[in-house]
Coordinates of C-alpha atoms (C1' of nucleotides) in Angstrom, one line a residue:
Chain A
X18 CA 103.3 110.8 82.7
X19 CA 103.7 107.8 80.4
X20 CA 102.2 104.4 80.0
X21 CA 98.7 103.3 80.9
X22 CA 96.9 104.3 84.1
X23 CA 96.1 100.7 84.8
X24 CA 99.8 99.9 84.8
X25 CA 100.6 102.8 87.2
X26 CA 97.9 101.6 89.5
X27 CA 99.0 97.9 89.4
X28 CA 102.5 99.1 90.1
X29 CA 101.4 100.9 93.3
X30 CA 99.4 97.9 94.4
X31 CA 102.4 95.7 94.1
X32 CA 104.9 98.2 95.6
X33 CA 102.8 99.1 98.6
X34 CA 101.8 95.6 99.4
X35 CA 98.1 95.9 98.5
X36 CA 97.5 93.2 95.9
X37 CA 100.1 91.3 94.1
X38 CA 100.7 87.9 92.2
X39 CA 101.0 84.8 94.5
X40 CA 104.0 82.5 94.6
X41 CA 106.2 85.0 92.7
X42 CA 109.6 83.7 93.8
X43 CA 108.5 80.4 92.2
X44 CA 107.4 82.1 89.1
X45 CA 103.9 82.8 90.0
X46 CA 100.5 81.1 89.2
X47 CA 98.1 82.7 86.8
X48 CA 94.8 83.6 88.5
X49 CA 96.0 83.5 92.1
X50 CA 96.7 86.7 94.1
X51 CA 97.9 87.7 97.5
X52 CA 96.6 90.6 99.5
X53 CA 99.7 92.1 101.3
X54 CA 99.8 93.8 104.7
X55 CA 97.8 96.9 103.4
X56 CA 95.5 95.1 101.1
X57 CA 94.5 92.4 103.6
X58 CA 93.2 95.1 105.9
X59 CA 91.2 96.6 103.2
X60 CA 89.7 93.2 102.3
X61 CA 88.9 92.6 106.0
X62 CA 87.0 95.8 106.3
X63 CA 85.1 95.3 103.1
X64 CA 84.1 91.9 104.2
X65 CA 83.1 93.0 107.7
X66 CA 81.2 95.9 106.2
X67 CA 79.3 93.4 103.9
X68 CA 78.4 91.1 106.8
X69 CA 77.2 94.1 108.9
X70 CA 75.3 95.4 105.9
X71 CA 73.1 92.2 105.8
X72 CA 72.9 91.0 109.3
X73 CA 71.7 94.4 110.4
X74 CA 68.3 93.4 108.7
X75 CA 67.6 91.0 111.5
X76 CA 66.2 88.3 109.5
X77 CA 69.5 87.4 107.9
X78 CA 72.1 85.4 109.7
X79 CA 75.6 84.3 108.9
X80 CA 76.8 80.7 108.5
X81 CA 80.0 79.1 107.5
X82 CA 80.4 75.8 105.7
X83 CA 83.3 73.8 104.0
X84 CA 84.9 74.6 100.8
X85 CA 85.4 70.9 100.1
X86 CA 82.1 69.6 98.7
X87 CA 81.2 66.0 98.1
X88 CA 80.2 65.3 94.4
X89 CA 76.4 64.4 95.0
X90 CA 75.7 67.9 96.2
X91 CA 77.2 69.3 93.1
X92 CA 75.4 66.7 90.9
X93 CA 72.1 67.9 92.5
X94 CA 73.0 71.6 92.0
X95 CA 73.8 70.9 88.3
X96 CA 77.5 72.0 88.5
X97 CA 78.8 68.5 87.6
X98 CA 76.8 68.3 84.5
X99 CA 76.4 71.9 83.5
X100 CA 79.5 73.7 84.7
X101 CA 81.8 72.3 82.0
X102 CA 82.3 72.2 78.3
X103 CA 83.2 69.6 75.8
X104 CA 86.4 70.4 74.2
X105 CA 88.0 68.9 71.0
X106 CA 91.5 69.2 69.9
X107 CA 92.7 69.3 66.2
X108 CA 95.2 66.5 65.5
X109 CA 96.8 68.6 62.7
X110 CA 97.7 71.9 64.4
X111 CA 96.8 71.2 68.2
X112 CA 94.3 73.9 68.4
X113 CA 91.4 73.4 70.9
X114 CA 87.9 74.3 70.5
X115 CA 84.5 74.1 72.2
X116 CA 83.1 71.1 70.5
X117 CA 79.5 72.3 70.4
X118 CA 80.7 75.4 68.6
X119 CA 82.3 73.2 65.9
X120 CA 79.1 71.5 65.4
X121 CA 77.2 74.7 64.9
X122 CA 75.1 74.5 61.7
X123 CA 75.2 70.7 61.6
X124 CA 72.6 70.3 64.5
X125 CA 69.9 72.6 65.7
X126 CA 71.0 72.5 69.3
X127 CA 74.6 71.4 69.6
X128 CA 74.8 72.4 73.3
X129 CA 72.5 69.5 74.0
X130 CA 74.6 66.7 72.5
X131 CA 76.5 64.2 74.4
X132 CA 80.2 63.4 73.6
X133 CA 79.4 60.4 71.3
X134 CA 77.0 62.4 69.2
X135 CA 79.6 65.3 68.9
X136 CA 82.3 62.9 67.9
X137 CA 80.1 61.5 65.2
X138 CA 79.4 65.0 63.8
X139 CA 83.1 66.0 64.0
X140 CA 84.2 62.8 62.2
X141 CA 81.6 63.5 59.5
X142 CA 83.9 66.1 58.0
X143 CA 84.1 69.2 60.3
X144 CA 87.3 71.1 59.3
X145 CA 89.6 72.8 61.8
X146 CA 89.1 76.5 61.6
X147 CA 92.8 77.0 61.9
X148 CA 94.4 74.5 59.6
X149 CA 91.4 73.1 57.7
X150 CA 92.4 69.5 58.6
X151 CA 89.8 67.1 59.9
X152 CA 91.6 64.9 62.4
X153 CA 89.7 65.4 65.7
X154 CA 90.7 63.9 69.0
X155 CA 87.8 62.4 71.0
X156 CA 86.1 65.3 72.7
X157 CA 86.6 65.5 76.4
X158 CA 84.9 67.2 79.3
X159 CA 86.5 70.2 80.7
X160 CA 85.0 70.7 84.1
X161 CA 85.7 74.1 85.6
X162 CA 85.7 72.7 89.1
X163 CA 88.9 71.7 90.9
X164 CA 88.4 68.0 91.8
X165 CA 89.8 66.3 94.9
X166 CA 89.2 63.2 96.9
X167 CA 88.1 62.8 100.5
X168 CA 90.0 60.0 102.1
X169 CA 92.8 57.8 100.8
X170 CA 92.9 54.8 98.5
X171 CA 89.9 52.9 97.5
X172 CA 87.5 54.3 100.1
X173 CA 88.1 57.9 98.8
X174 CA 85.0 59.8 97.6
X175 CA 85.1 62.3 94.8
X176 CA 84.7 65.9 95.8
X177 CA 85.3 69.4 94.4
X178 CA 86.3 72.7 95.8
X179 CA 83.1 74.6 95.9
X180 CA 82.5 76.9 92.9
X181 CA 80.1 79.1 94.9
X182 CA 79.2 79.3 98.6
X183 CA 75.5 79.0 98.0
X184 CA 75.2 75.2 98.4
X185 CA 76.3 75.6 102.0
X186 CA 73.3 77.7 102.7
X187 CA 71.0 75.2 101.0
X188 CA 72.5 72.4 103.1
X189 CA 71.7 74.3 106.2
X190 CA 68.2 75.2 105.2
X191 CA 66.6 72.9 107.7
X192 CA 68.7 74.4 110.5
X193 CA 67.8 77.9 109.3
X194 CA 64.1 77.0 109.1
X195 CA 64.2 75.9 112.8
X196 CA 66.3 78.9 113.8
X197 CA 63.7 81.3 112.4
X198 CA 60.9 79.2 114.1
X199 CA 59.6 78.1 110.7
X200 CA 58.6 81.6 109.5
X201 CA 59.6 82.8 106.1
X202 CA 61.1 85.0 104.8
X203 CA 64.6 84.7 106.1
X204 CA 68.1 84.7 104.7
X205 CA 71.6 83.4 105.3
X206 CA 74.9 84.8 104.2
X207 CA 78.3 83.2 103.8
X208 CA 81.6 84.7 102.9
X209 CA 84.8 82.8 101.9
X210 CA 86.7 81.3 99.0
X211 CA 85.3 79.9 95.8
X212 CA 87.2 78.1 93.1
X213 CA 87.0 77.9 89.4
X214 CA 89.7 76.4 87.2
X215 CA 89.4 79.1 84.6
X216 CA 90.7 78.2 81.1
X217 CA 92.4 81.5 80.8
X218 CA 92.5 84.0 83.8
X219 CA 93.1 87.4 82.7
X220 CA 92.8 91.0 83.8
X221 CA 94.5 90.9 87.2
X222 CA 92.1 90.5 89.9
X223 CA 89.0 90.3 87.7
X224 CA 89.2 86.7 86.6
X225 CA 90.8 84.6 89.5
X226 CA 90.9 80.8 90.1
X227 CA 90.5 81.3 93.8
X228 CA 88.4 84.3 94.9
X229 CA 86.6 85.8 97.7
X230 CA 82.8 85.4 97.5
X231 CA 80.1 86.8 99.6
X232 CA 76.6 85.4 98.9
X233 CA 73.1 85.9 100.5
X234 CA 70.3 83.3 99.9
X235 CA 67.0 84.9 100.9
X236 CA 64.2 82.4 101.1
X237 CA 60.7 83.5 100.5
X238 CA 57.3 82.3 99.9
X239 CA 56.7 82.8 96.1
X240 CA 53.0 83.6 96.8
X241 CA 53.9 86.3 99.3
X242 CA 57.1 87.9 98.1
X243 CA 58.4 90.6 100.4
X244 CA 57.6 94.0 98.8
X245 CA 59.7 96.5 100.8
X246 CA 59.0 100.2 100.3
X247 CA 61.4 101.5 97.6
X248 CA 60.4 105.2 98.0
X249 CA 63.4 105.8 100.3
X250 CA 65.7 105.4 97.2
X251 CA 65.3 108.7 95.4
X252 CA 68.4 108.5 93.2
X253 CA 68.3 107.9 89.5
X254 CA 70.1 104.6 88.5
X255 CA 71.2 103.1 85.2
X256 CA 69.3 100.1 84.1
X257 CA 70.0 97.9 81.0
X258 CA 67.1 95.6 80.6
X259 CA 67.0 92.4 78.6
X260 CA 67.7 93.5 75.0
X261 CA 65.1 90.9 73.9
X262 CA 62.5 92.0 76.2
X263 CA 60.0 94.9 76.0
X264 CA 62.3 97.7 77.4
X265 CA 65.5 97.4 75.4
X266 CA 68.2 100.1 75.7
X267 CA 69.4 102.0 78.7
X268 CA 67.1 103.6 81.3
X269 CA 67.8 106.0 84.1
X270 CA 65.2 105.8 86.8
X271 CA 64.7 105.1 90.5
X272 CA 64.4 101.6 91.8
X273 CA 60.8 102.2 92.5
X274 CA 60.1 103.3 88.9
X275 CA 62.1 100.3 87.6
X276 CA 59.7 97.9 89.5
X277 CA 56.4 99.8 88.6
X278 CA 57.4 99.9 85.0
X279 CA 58.0 96.2 84.9
X280 CA 61.7 96.5 84.0
X281 CA 62.5 94.8 87.3
X282 CA 60.0 91.9 87.5
X283 CA 60.1 90.9 91.1
X284 CA 59.6 93.2 94.0
X285 CA 62.1 91.3 96.2
X286 CA 64.8 91.4 93.5
X287 CA 64.2 95.1 93.1
X288 CA 64.7 95.6 96.9
X289 CA 68.0 93.7 96.7
X290 CA 69.1 95.8 93.8
X291 CA 68.6 98.8 96.0
X292 CA 70.4 97.3 98.9
X293 CA 73.2 96.3 96.7
X294 CA 73.4 99.9 95.6
X295 CA 73.6 101.1 99.2
X296 CA 76.5 98.7 99.9
X297 CA 78.5 99.8 96.9
X298 CA 78.1 103.5 97.7
X299 CA 79.0 102.7 101.3
X300 CA 82.4 101.3 100.3
X301 CA 83.2 104.2 98.1
X302 CA 82.3 103.0 94.6
X303 CA 81.6 105.9 92.3
X304 CA 77.8 106.1 91.8
X305 CA 78.1 107.2 88.2
X306 CA 79.9 104.1 87.4
X307 CA 77.3 101.6 88.5
X308 CA 74.6 100.0 86.3
X309 CA 72.3 97.1 86.6
X310 CA 72.1 94.9 83.6
X311 CA 69.5 92.2 83.1
X312 CA 70.6 89.0 81.6
X313 CA 69.1 87.9 78.2
X314 CA 67.3 84.7 78.2
X315 CA 70.3 83.1 76.4
X316 CA 72.9 83.8 79.0
X317 CA 70.9 82.9 82.0
X318 CA 72.7 80.5 84.3
X319 CA 71.4 77.0 84.3
X320 CA 69.6 77.5 87.6
X321 CA 68.4 81.1 87.3
X322 CA 64.9 82.2 86.4
X323 CA 65.7 86.0 86.2
X324 CA 69.1 87.5 86.7
X325 CA 70.6 91.0 87.1
X326 CA 74.2 91.9 87.1
X327 CA 75.4 94.8 88.9
X328 CA 78.3 96.0 86.7
X329 CA 81.0 98.5 87.8
X330 CA 83.0 100.5 85.3
X331 CA 86.7 100.8 85.6
X332 CA 90.0 100.1 83.6
X333 CA 88.5 96.9 82.2
X334 CA 85.2 98.4 81.1
X335 CA 82.0 97.3 82.6
X336 CA 82.6 94.3 84.8
X337 CA 80.0 92.1 86.5
X338 CA 80.6 92.5 90.2
X339 CA 77.4 91.3 91.7
X340 CA 74.8 88.9 90.4
X341 CA 71.3 89.0 91.7
X342 CA 69.3 86.0 90.6
X343 CA 66.0 84.7 91.3
X344 CA 66.9 81.0 91.6
X345 CA 63.2 80.1 92.3
X346 CA 62.9 76.7 93.9
X347 CA 65.5 75.1 91.7
X348 CA 68.1 74.3 94.4
X349 CA 65.9 73.2 97.2
X350 CA 63.7 71.1 94.9
X351 CA 66.7 69.4 93.3
X352 CA 68.4 68.7 96.6
X353 CA 65.0 67.2 97.9
X354 CA 64.8 65.0 94.9
X355 CA 68.4 63.8 95.1
X356 CA 68.8 63.5 98.8
X357 CA 65.3 62.3 99.6
X358 CA 65.2 64.8 102.4
X359 CA 61.7 66.2 103.4
X360 CA 63.1 69.1 105.3
X361 CA 63.6 71.5 102.5
X362 CA 60.1 72.9 102.6
X363 CA 58.3 75.9 104.0
X364 CA 54.9 75.9 105.7
X365 CA 52.2 78.2 104.5
X366 CA 49.5 78.6 107.2
X367 CA 46.1 79.4 105.9
X368 CA 44.5 82.4 107.4
X369 CA 41.5 80.2 108.2
X370 CA 41.6 76.4 108.4
X371 CA 39.9 75.0 105.3
X372 CA 37.3 72.3 105.5
X373 CA 37.3 70.3 102.4
X374 CA 35.0 67.5 101.4
X375 CA 37.0 65.1 99.4
X376 CA 35.9 62.1 97.4
X377 CA 38.2 59.3 98.2
X378 CA 38.6 55.8 97.0
X379 CA 39.5 53.7 100.1
X380 CA 41.3 50.6 99.0
X381 CA 40.0 47.4 100.5
X382 CA 43.0 45.4 101.5
X383 CA 41.3 42.2 102.0
X384 CA 40.4 42.2 98.3
X385 CA 43.5 43.9 96.8
X386 CA 45.9 41.7 98.7
X387 CA 45.0 38.3 97.4
X388 CA 44.5 39.7 93.9
X389 CA 47.7 41.5 93.4
X390 CA 50.0 39.7 95.9
X391 CA 53.5 41.3 95.6
X392 CA 52.2 44.3 93.8
X393 CA 49.5 45.0 96.3
X394 CA 51.5 47.6 98.1
X395 CA 52.2 49.5 95.1
X396 CA 48.6 49.5 94.1
X397 CA 47.5 50.8 97.5
X398 CA 50.0 53.6 97.2
X399 CA 48.8 54.5 93.7
X400 CA 45.2 54.6 94.8
X401 CA 46.1 57.0 97.6
X402 CA 48.0 59.3 95.2
X403 CA 45.2 59.5 92.7
X404 CA 44.6 63.1 92.2
X405 CA 41.4 62.7 90.2
X406 CA 38.9 60.1 91.3
X407 CA 37.5 58.2 88.4
X408 CA 33.7 58.4 87.9
X409 CA 33.1 54.7 87.6
X410 CA 34.7 51.4 88.0
X411 CA 36.3 49.4 86.6
X412 CA 39.2 51.7 85.6
X413 CA 42.9 51.4 84.8
X414 CA 45.4 52.6 87.4
X415 CA 48.9 53.5 86.7
X416 CA 51.5 52.4 89.1
X417 CA 54.8 54.1 90.0
X418 CA 56.7 51.6 87.9
X419 CA 54.7 52.6 84.9
X420 CA 52.8 49.3 84.7
X421 CA 49.1 49.5 85.1
X422 CA 46.4 47.3 86.6
X423 CA 42.6 47.2 86.5
X424 CA 40.7 48.2 89.5
X425 CA 37.2 46.8 89.9
X426 CA 34.4 47.9 92.1
X427 CA 35.0 45.3 94.8
X428 CA 38.5 46.6 95.4
X429 CA 37.5 50.0 96.7
X430 CA 34.9 51.9 98.6
X431 CA 33.9 55.4 97.5
X432 CA 33.1 57.8 100.2
X433 CA 33.2 61.5 101.1
X434 CA 35.7 62.5 103.7
X435 CA 35.7 65.8 105.5
X436 CA 39.3 67.0 106.2
X437 CA 40.4 70.2 107.9
X438 CA 43.6 71.6 106.4
X439 CA 45.5 74.3 108.3
X440 CA 48.0 75.1 105.7
X441 CA 50.3 73.5 103.2
X442 CA 54.0 72.6 102.6
X443 CA 55.8 74.3 99.6
X444 CA 59.4 74.7 98.4
X445 CA 60.5 78.2 99.1
X446 CA 62.0 80.3 96.3
X447 CA 65.3 81.9 96.9
X448 CA 66.7 85.3 95.8
X449 CA 70.4 85.3 95.7
X450 CA 72.7 88.3 95.5
X451 CA 76.2 87.1 95.0
X452 CA 79.1 89.5 95.4
X453 CA 82.5 89.1 93.9
X454 CA 84.6 90.8 96.6
X455 CA 87.8 90.9 94.8
X456 CA 86.2 92.6 91.8
X457 CA 84.6 95.1 94.0
X458 CA 87.9 95.9 95.8
X459 CA 89.6 96.4 92.5
X460 CA 86.9 98.9 91.6
X461 CA 87.2 100.6 95.0
X462 CA 90.9 101.0 94.2
X463 CA 90.4 102.0 90.7
X464 CA 87.8 104.6 91.5
X465 CA 89.9 105.9 94.4
X466 CA 93.1 106.2 92.5
X467 CA 93.5 109.9 91.8
X468 CA 96.5 111.2 89.9
X469 CA 97.2 114.8 90.3
X470 CA 100.1 117.2 90.1
X471 CA 101.9 118.8 93.0
X472 CA 104.4 121.5 92.2
X473 CA 104.9 120.1 88.8
X474 CA 105.5 116.6 90.0
X475 CA 103.2 113.6 89.7
X476 CA 101.2 112.8 92.8
X477 CA 98.7 110.1 93.5
X478 CA 96.1 109.9 96.2
X479 CA 94.0 106.8 96.9
X480 CA 90.7 108.4 97.9
X481 CA 89.2 105.5 99.9
X482 CA 86.2 105.8 102.0
X483 CA 87.4 106.0 105.6
X484 CA 85.6 102.8 106.5
X485 CA 87.6 100.6 104.2
X486 CA 91.0 102.5 104.4
X487 CA 93.9 100.4 105.5
X488 CA 94.6 102.7 108.4
X489 CA 92.3 105.2 110.0
X490 CA 94.9 107.8 110.7
X491 CA 98.6 108.4 110.4
X492 CA 100.5 110.0 113.3
X493 CA 103.6 112.0 112.3
X494 CA 106.0 113.7 114.6
X495 CA 107.4 116.7 112.8
X496 CA 110.6 115.8 114.5
X497 CA 111.5 112.8 116.5
X498 CA 113.1 114.8 119.2
X499 CA 112.2 117.3 122.0
X500 CA 109.6 114.8 123.1
X501 CA 107.5 115.1 119.9
X502 CA 108.2 111.5 119.1
X503 CA 107.1 110.3 122.6
X504 CA 103.8 112.3 122.3
X505 CA 103.3 110.7 118.9
X506 CA 104.0 107.2 120.2
X507 CA 101.6 107.7 123.1
X508 CA 98.9 108.9 120.7
X509 CA 99.6 105.9 118.4
X510 CA 99.0 103.5 121.4
X511 CA 95.8 105.3 122.3
X512 CA 94.6 105.0 118.8
X513 CA 95.4 101.3 118.5
X514 CA 93.7 100.7 121.7
X515 CA 90.3 101.8 120.3
X516 CA 88.2 98.8 119.1
X517 CA 88.4 98.4 115.4
X518 CA 90.7 101.5 114.9
X519 CA 94.2 101.3 113.4
X520 CA 96.9 104.0 113.3
X521 CA 100.1 104.2 111.4
X522 CA 103.1 106.1 112.7
X523 CA 105.9 107.4 110.6
X524 CA 108.8 109.6 111.7
X525 CA 111.3 109.1 108.8
X526 CA 112.2 111.7 106.2
X527 CA 110.5 114.9 105.6
X528 CA 106.9 115.7 106.5
X529 CA 105.9 116.1 102.9
X530 CA 107.3 112.7 102.0
X531 CA 105.3 111.1 104.8
X532 CA 102.1 112.7 103.7
X533 CA 102.7 111.4 100.2
X534 CA 103.3 107.9 101.5
X535 CA 100.0 107.8 103.4
X536 CA 98.1 109.6 100.6
X537 CA 99.2 106.9 98.2
X538 CA 97.6 104.0 100.3
X539 CA 94.5 106.0 101.2
X540 CA 94.8 106.9 104.9
X541 CA 92.1 109.5 105.2
X542 CA 93.6 111.6 108.2
X543 CA 97.0 112.5 109.2
X544 CA 98.0 114.3 112.5
X545 CA 101.2 116.1 113.0
X546 CA 102.8 116.6 116.3
X547 CA 104.9 119.8 116.3
X548 CA 106.5 122.3 118.7
X549 CA 103.1 123.8 119.5
X550 CA 101.9 120.5 120.7
X551 CA 104.6 120.6 123.4
X552 CA 103.2 124.0 124.6
X553 CA 99.4 123.6 124.4
X554 CA 98.5 120.0 123.5
X555 CA 97.1 120.7 120.0
X556 CA 98.0 119.0 116.8
X557 CA 97.4 119.7 113.2
X558 CA 94.8 117.4 111.5
X559 CA 95.2 117.0 107.7
X560 CA 92.5 115.9 105.5
X561 CA 93.8 113.6 102.7
X562 CA 91.5 114.5 99.8
X563 CA 92.1 118.3 99.8
X564 CA 95.1 118.6 102.1
X565 CA 93.2 121.1 104.2
X566 CA 94.4 121.1 107.8
X567 CA 93.1 122.5 111.1
X568 CA 94.2 122.6 114.6
X569 CA 92.7 120.7 117.5
X570 CA 93.6 119.3 120.9
X571 CA 94.8 115.7 121.2
X572 CA 91.8 114.8 123.3
X573 CA 89.4 116.2 120.8
X574 CA 91.0 114.3 117.8
X575 CA 91.1 111.1 119.8
X576 CA 87.5 111.2 120.8
X577 CA 86.3 112.1 117.3
X578 CA 88.4 109.3 115.9
X579 CA 86.8 106.8 118.3
X580 CA 83.4 107.9 117.1
X581 CA 84.3 108.0 113.4
X582 CA 83.7 111.7 113.2
X583 CA 87.0 113.3 112.5
X584 CA 85.5 115.0 109.5
X585 CA 83.3 117.1 111.8
X586 CA 86.4 119.0 112.9
X587 CA 86.6 120.7 109.5
Chain B
rG35 C1' 93.5 76.4 74.9
rC36 C1' 95.6 79.0 70.3
rG37 C1' 98.7 83.0 67.8
rG38 C1' 102.0 87.3 68.7
rG39 C1' 105.0 90.7 71.8
rC40 C1' 107.6 91.0 76.4
rA41 C1' 110.5 89.0 81.0
rU42 C1' 117.2 93.0 84.2
rG43 C1' 117.1 95.4 92.2
rG44 C1' 110.9 97.0 95.7
rU45 C1' 109.1 100.1 91.2
rC46 C1' 110.2 102.0 86.3
rU47 C1' 114.2 101.0 83.1
rA48 C1' 119.6 101.0 80.1
rG49 C1' 122.7 97.5 78.0
rU50 C1' 126.4 93.7 76.1
rG51 C1' 128.6 86.4 73.4
rG52 C1' 133.9 87.8 77.9
rU53 C1' 131.5 94.6 81.8
rU54 C1' 132.9 95.6 88.6
rA55 C1' 125.6 95.0 84.6
rU56 C1' 123.2 101.4 83.6
rG57 C1' 120.2 105.1 85.6
rA58 C1' 116.0 107.1 88.1
rC59 C1' 112.6 106.7 92.0
rA60 C1' 111.5 104.1 96.4
rG61 C1' 114.0 102.0 100.9
rC62 C1' 118.0 102.1 104.9
rA63 C1' 122.0 104.9 108.0
rG64 C1' 124.0 109.7 109.0
rG65 C1' 124.0 115.1 108.2
rU66 C1' 121.0 119.5 107.1
rU67 C1' 116.0 121.4 106.7
rC68 C1' 110.9 121.4 108.2
rC69 C1' 103.6 121.3 107.5
rC70 C1' 103.3 118.9 101.8
rA71 C1' 107.9 113.7 97.7
rA72 C1' 114.1 119.7 99.2
rC73 C1' 119.4 118.9 99.7
rC74 C1' 124.3 116.3 100.8
rU75 C1' 127.1 111.7 102.1
rG76 C1' 127.2 106.6 102.3
rC77 C1' 124.5 101.9 101.8
rU78 C1' 121.3 97.8 100.6
rA79 C1' 119.3 95.5 96.3
rA80 C1' 118.3 92.5 89.9
rC81 C1' 119.7 89.6 84.7
rC82 C1' 112.1 84.3 85.4
rC83 C1' 113.0 78.8 85.4
rG84 C1' 115.2 74.2 82.9
rG85 C1' 117.9 72.3 79.0
rG86 C1' 121.2 73.1 74.6
rU87 C1' 125.0 75.6 71.4
rU88 C1' 129.9 77.8 73.0
rC89 C1' 136.4 78.0 75.7
rA90 C1' 132.7 81.4 77.6
rA91 C1' 125.3 82.7 77.7
rC92 C1' 122.1 87.8 81.3
rU93 C1' 122.8 88.1 75.8
rC94 C1' 121.9 83.0 70.8
rC95 C1' 118.4 78.4 70.2
rC96 C1' 114.6 75.0 72.4
rG97 C1' 111.1 74.0 76.3
rG98 C1' 108.4 75.7 80.6
rU99 C1' 106.3 79.6 83.7
rG100 C1' 104.6 84.4 84.1
rU101 C1' 102.7 88.8 81.8
rC102 C1' 100.5 91.9 78.0
rC103 C1' 97.6 92.2 73.1
rG104 C1' 94.2 89.6 69.8
rC105 C1' 91.0 84.9 69.3
rA106 C1' 88.3 81.5 72.0
rC107 C1' 86.1 80.8 77.0
rC108 C1' 83.7 83.2 81.3
rA109 C1' 77.4 80.8 86.9

RNA sequence: GCGGGCAUGGUCUAGUGGUUAUGACAGCAGGUUCCCAACCUGCUAACCCGGGUUCAACUCCCGGUGUCCGCACCA
């Protein structure tokens, strides 16, 4: 066997129509891929399984929103300002660099500078690392979002292809809050395409410009975070905590231990780490090649308070495939501020209504009005907003527009008010597990790709979990004559009539070659119709992973297949 | 985005300034065999794109695109 394993795997993916470059007859486009007839079904099953995994919780529902997103949403989320880099080009040799990196050492925090400030620093004599010249172009923004316009001509609005599906869930928060009858916690999931105009996509399906995302936003009351029981997860898992924190290094422990030791800081986050583990195991990821890595403070995304990556190990090393972030109240609060909506809150009911006696300064409109005239409204508002009541008058009151006025004794009456408060509004926090589906599928294929030898020849088996295999079963007539082909076709029709079950039929070439073909794309079971079938209605059932075979009646095989229990025949 | 390597049927590849452009595997048709890629016969099918040099370019040159390696980047 020659060459690299990754090349042999990629070659199979192309040859068998699993995953391949898009638009190839026009030369291809870097960072865009197609799922072919075999791969698309794997993708569909992984997606379906993901949706089922979360919606089975009961307090999580699926939504679906547009990929085209008007600019203001992404301004509020921070993507327009944060999701880009200033780039500078050398006039001497044409090399391009991140401008803030060029300014390193000439400013304590180059990342915070705007374009003009960086231009000034560069022109002050920064030399090109490549050619040592100092002729810089003006720095320009490279935003990693694909921009577009909604509508035509002058009326068009600026928009972007969404860089994440999450914003759709935030936009629907009021609907979700109503759907769940105003009780936290609850969650929403969305699957679909996300877009990033990567500077340099590499590594096949790992860095894509258009990719399949699957995200969950779980809204919680930060004062009462859900603390599910983690004792059900007994396995030892690899954790790589923040290297700058108090637990550097690699730790193997249970989810429960990771939480109690303080490595995972938030109980709800710990629970999502465990549920993420369940999903990955369920789609056939090798448990020994999963680890959870905590982001260091310096690499935290602009919105995240605490962040874990679930990394999978494969041909490209450890690759981030799931990000689990505590986004706190960042998104909902920012959307509240930018949109003015008051609907992005949760209600926290007190166990007992609280009766509070509050000192209040009640403004006397009859005095304030004539004194302040146009400003009177602002003064009244400012008085109502006062959090601390001054002990005496007169005092200076700051208005919303930053001016201030003097309030004298005649303008207000001081009195104690009794108010009964039943609860309070707050901005929910959100825990977000975000899955990169294409990366997960790559690792499913990578972990499943098994190269062995058979009678001295090279032989490859794709050991996929049967729930994500492109076909559930292959039906192979030993010969396409004497009625064997007819029986096979009848069985094929029966199989395909089962909900969610798909079969493949193949009658060409030798039986060994047909086994090889279905092994290569990961079909877990093969049944062979032979002469004995004609006599007693039994077929052989072959197990892909060890090529064991047993004999069973057609009816038995079909009923086991319908219930997903073919393995119980062995 | 930078630098370097590479680009030939579905896959992996040989090769040349003028060829009918290798071979293997896969695929298709027929024959034979039949529970693990057997064999025989036949067939299908390729020089990344655009310019240039030349009588003639798949081959040489330039540009683009893709891909790989390194650097940079990476919610």
